[in-house]
mmCIF file of C-alpha atoms in Angstrom:
data_model
loop_
_atom_site.group_PDB
_atom_site.id
_atom_site.type_symbol
_atom_site.label_atom_id
_atom_site.label_comp_id
_atom_site.label_asym_id
_atom_site.label_seq_id
_atom_site.Cartn_x
_atom_site.Cartn_y
_atom_site.Cartn_z
ATOM 1 C CA MET A 572 140.849 123.200 -139.421
ATOM 2 C CA ILE A 573 143.202 125.544 -141.273
ATOM 3 C CA VAL A 574 142.441 125.461 -145.009
ATOM 4 C CA CYS A 575 144.968 128.081 -146.142
ATOM 5 C CA VAL A 576 148.286 128.095 -144.313
ATOM 6 C CA CYS A 577 149.568 131.227 -146.078
ATOM 7 C CA ASN A 578 146.604 133.319 -144.914
ATOM 8 C CA ARG A 579 145.635 131.265 -141.857
ATOM 9 C CA LEU A 580 142.109 130.820 -143.211
ATOM 10 C CA LYS A 581 140.004 128.424 -141.216
ATOM 11 C CA GLU A 582 137.352 126.169 -142.713
ATOM 12 C CA SER A 583 134.727 128.146 -140.793
ATOM 13 C CA SER A 584 135.872 131.361 -142.503
ATOM 14 C CA VAL A 585 135.533 129.741 -145.917
ATOM 15 C CA ARG A 586 132.050 128.466 -145.030
ATOM 16 C CA ASN A 587 131.035 131.909 -143.760
ATOM 17 C CA ALA A 588 132.250 133.464 -147.013
ATOM 18 C CA ALA A 589 130.234 130.901 -148.993
ATOM 19 C CA ARG A 590 127.125 131.661 -146.947
ATOM 20 C CA ALA A 591 127.703 135.361 -147.656
ATOM 21 C CA GLY A 592 127.650 134.643 -151.394
ATOM 22 C CA ALA A 593 131.230 133.758 -152.361
ATOM 23 C CA THR A 594 131.258 131.287 -155.249
ATOM 24 C CA SER A 595 134.986 131.065 -156.030
ATOM 25 C CA ALA A 596 138.277 130.905 -154.167
ATOM 26 C CA ASP A 597 139.054 134.478 -155.244
ATOM 27 C CA GLU A 598 135.748 135.675 -153.776
ATOM 28 C CA VAL A 599 136.573 133.857 -150.518
ATOM 29 C CA TYR A 600 139.949 135.599 -150.358
ATOM 30 C CA THR A 601 138.283 138.969 -150.965
ATOM 31 C CA HIS A 602 135.576 138.305 -148.376
ATOM 32 C CA CYS A 603 138.249 137.380 -145.826
ATOM 33 C CA GLY A 604 140.420 140.392 -146.678
ATOM 34 C CA VAL A 605 143.394 138.385 -147.918
ATOM 35 C CA GLU A 606 145.081 137.667 -151.249
ATOM 36 C CA ARG A 607 145.997 134.433 -153.004
ATOM 37 C CA ASN A 608 149.554 133.316 -152.279
ATOM 38 C CA CYS A 609 150.770 129.834 -153.221
ATOM 39 C CA GLY A 610 147.356 128.513 -154.368
ATOM 40 C CA ARG A 611 147.621 125.095 -152.698
ATOM 41 C CA CYS A 612 144.365 125.709 -150.835
ATOM 42 C CA GLN A 613 142.284 126.506 -153.907
ATOM 43 C CA ASP A 614 141.029 122.935 -154.467
ATOM 44 C CA GLU A 615 140.021 122.572 -150.812
ATOM 45 C CA ILE A 616 138.253 125.947 -150.873
ATOM 46 C CA GLU A 617 136.369 124.910 -154.031
ATOM 47 C CA LEU A 618 135.272 121.657 -152.343
ATOM 48 C CA ILE A 619 133.964 123.569 -149.335
ATOM 49 C CA LEU A 620 132.140 126.009 -151.620
ATOM 50 C CA ASP A 621 130.524 123.061 -153.425
ATOM 51 C CA GLU A 622 129.422 121.564 -150.093
ATOM 52 C CA GLU A 623 127.888 124.863 -149.025
ATOM 53 C CA GLN A 624 125.883 125.126 -152.256
ATOM 54 C CA VAL A 625 124.130 121.784 -151.665
ATOM 55 C CA PRO A 626 120.805 122.303 -149.834
ATOM 56 C CA ALA A 627 120.685 120.900 -146.291
ATOM 57 C CA GLY A 628 119.636 117.244 -146.247
ATOM 58 C CA MET A 629 120.586 116.710 -149.875
ATOM 59 C CA GLU A 630 123.687 114.974 -151.166
ATOM 60 C CA LYS A 631 125.495 116.095 -154.280
ATOM 61 C CA ALA A 632 125.204 113.579 -157.121
ATOM 62 C CA ALA A 633 128.417 111.799 -158.041
#
């Protein structure tokens, strides 16, 4: 799935950036070698980053 249309960032790229240590949308952009454009994707990127920070088999508390 494409998360960022402006930079054609795929969900897998965002997850890879998170696994490499990115903890913010700006760090994801840097890891992927792109820059923020319109910013519409920032919330989705933050959600993916949150998912990647939850240990496997655990669910994040509501």
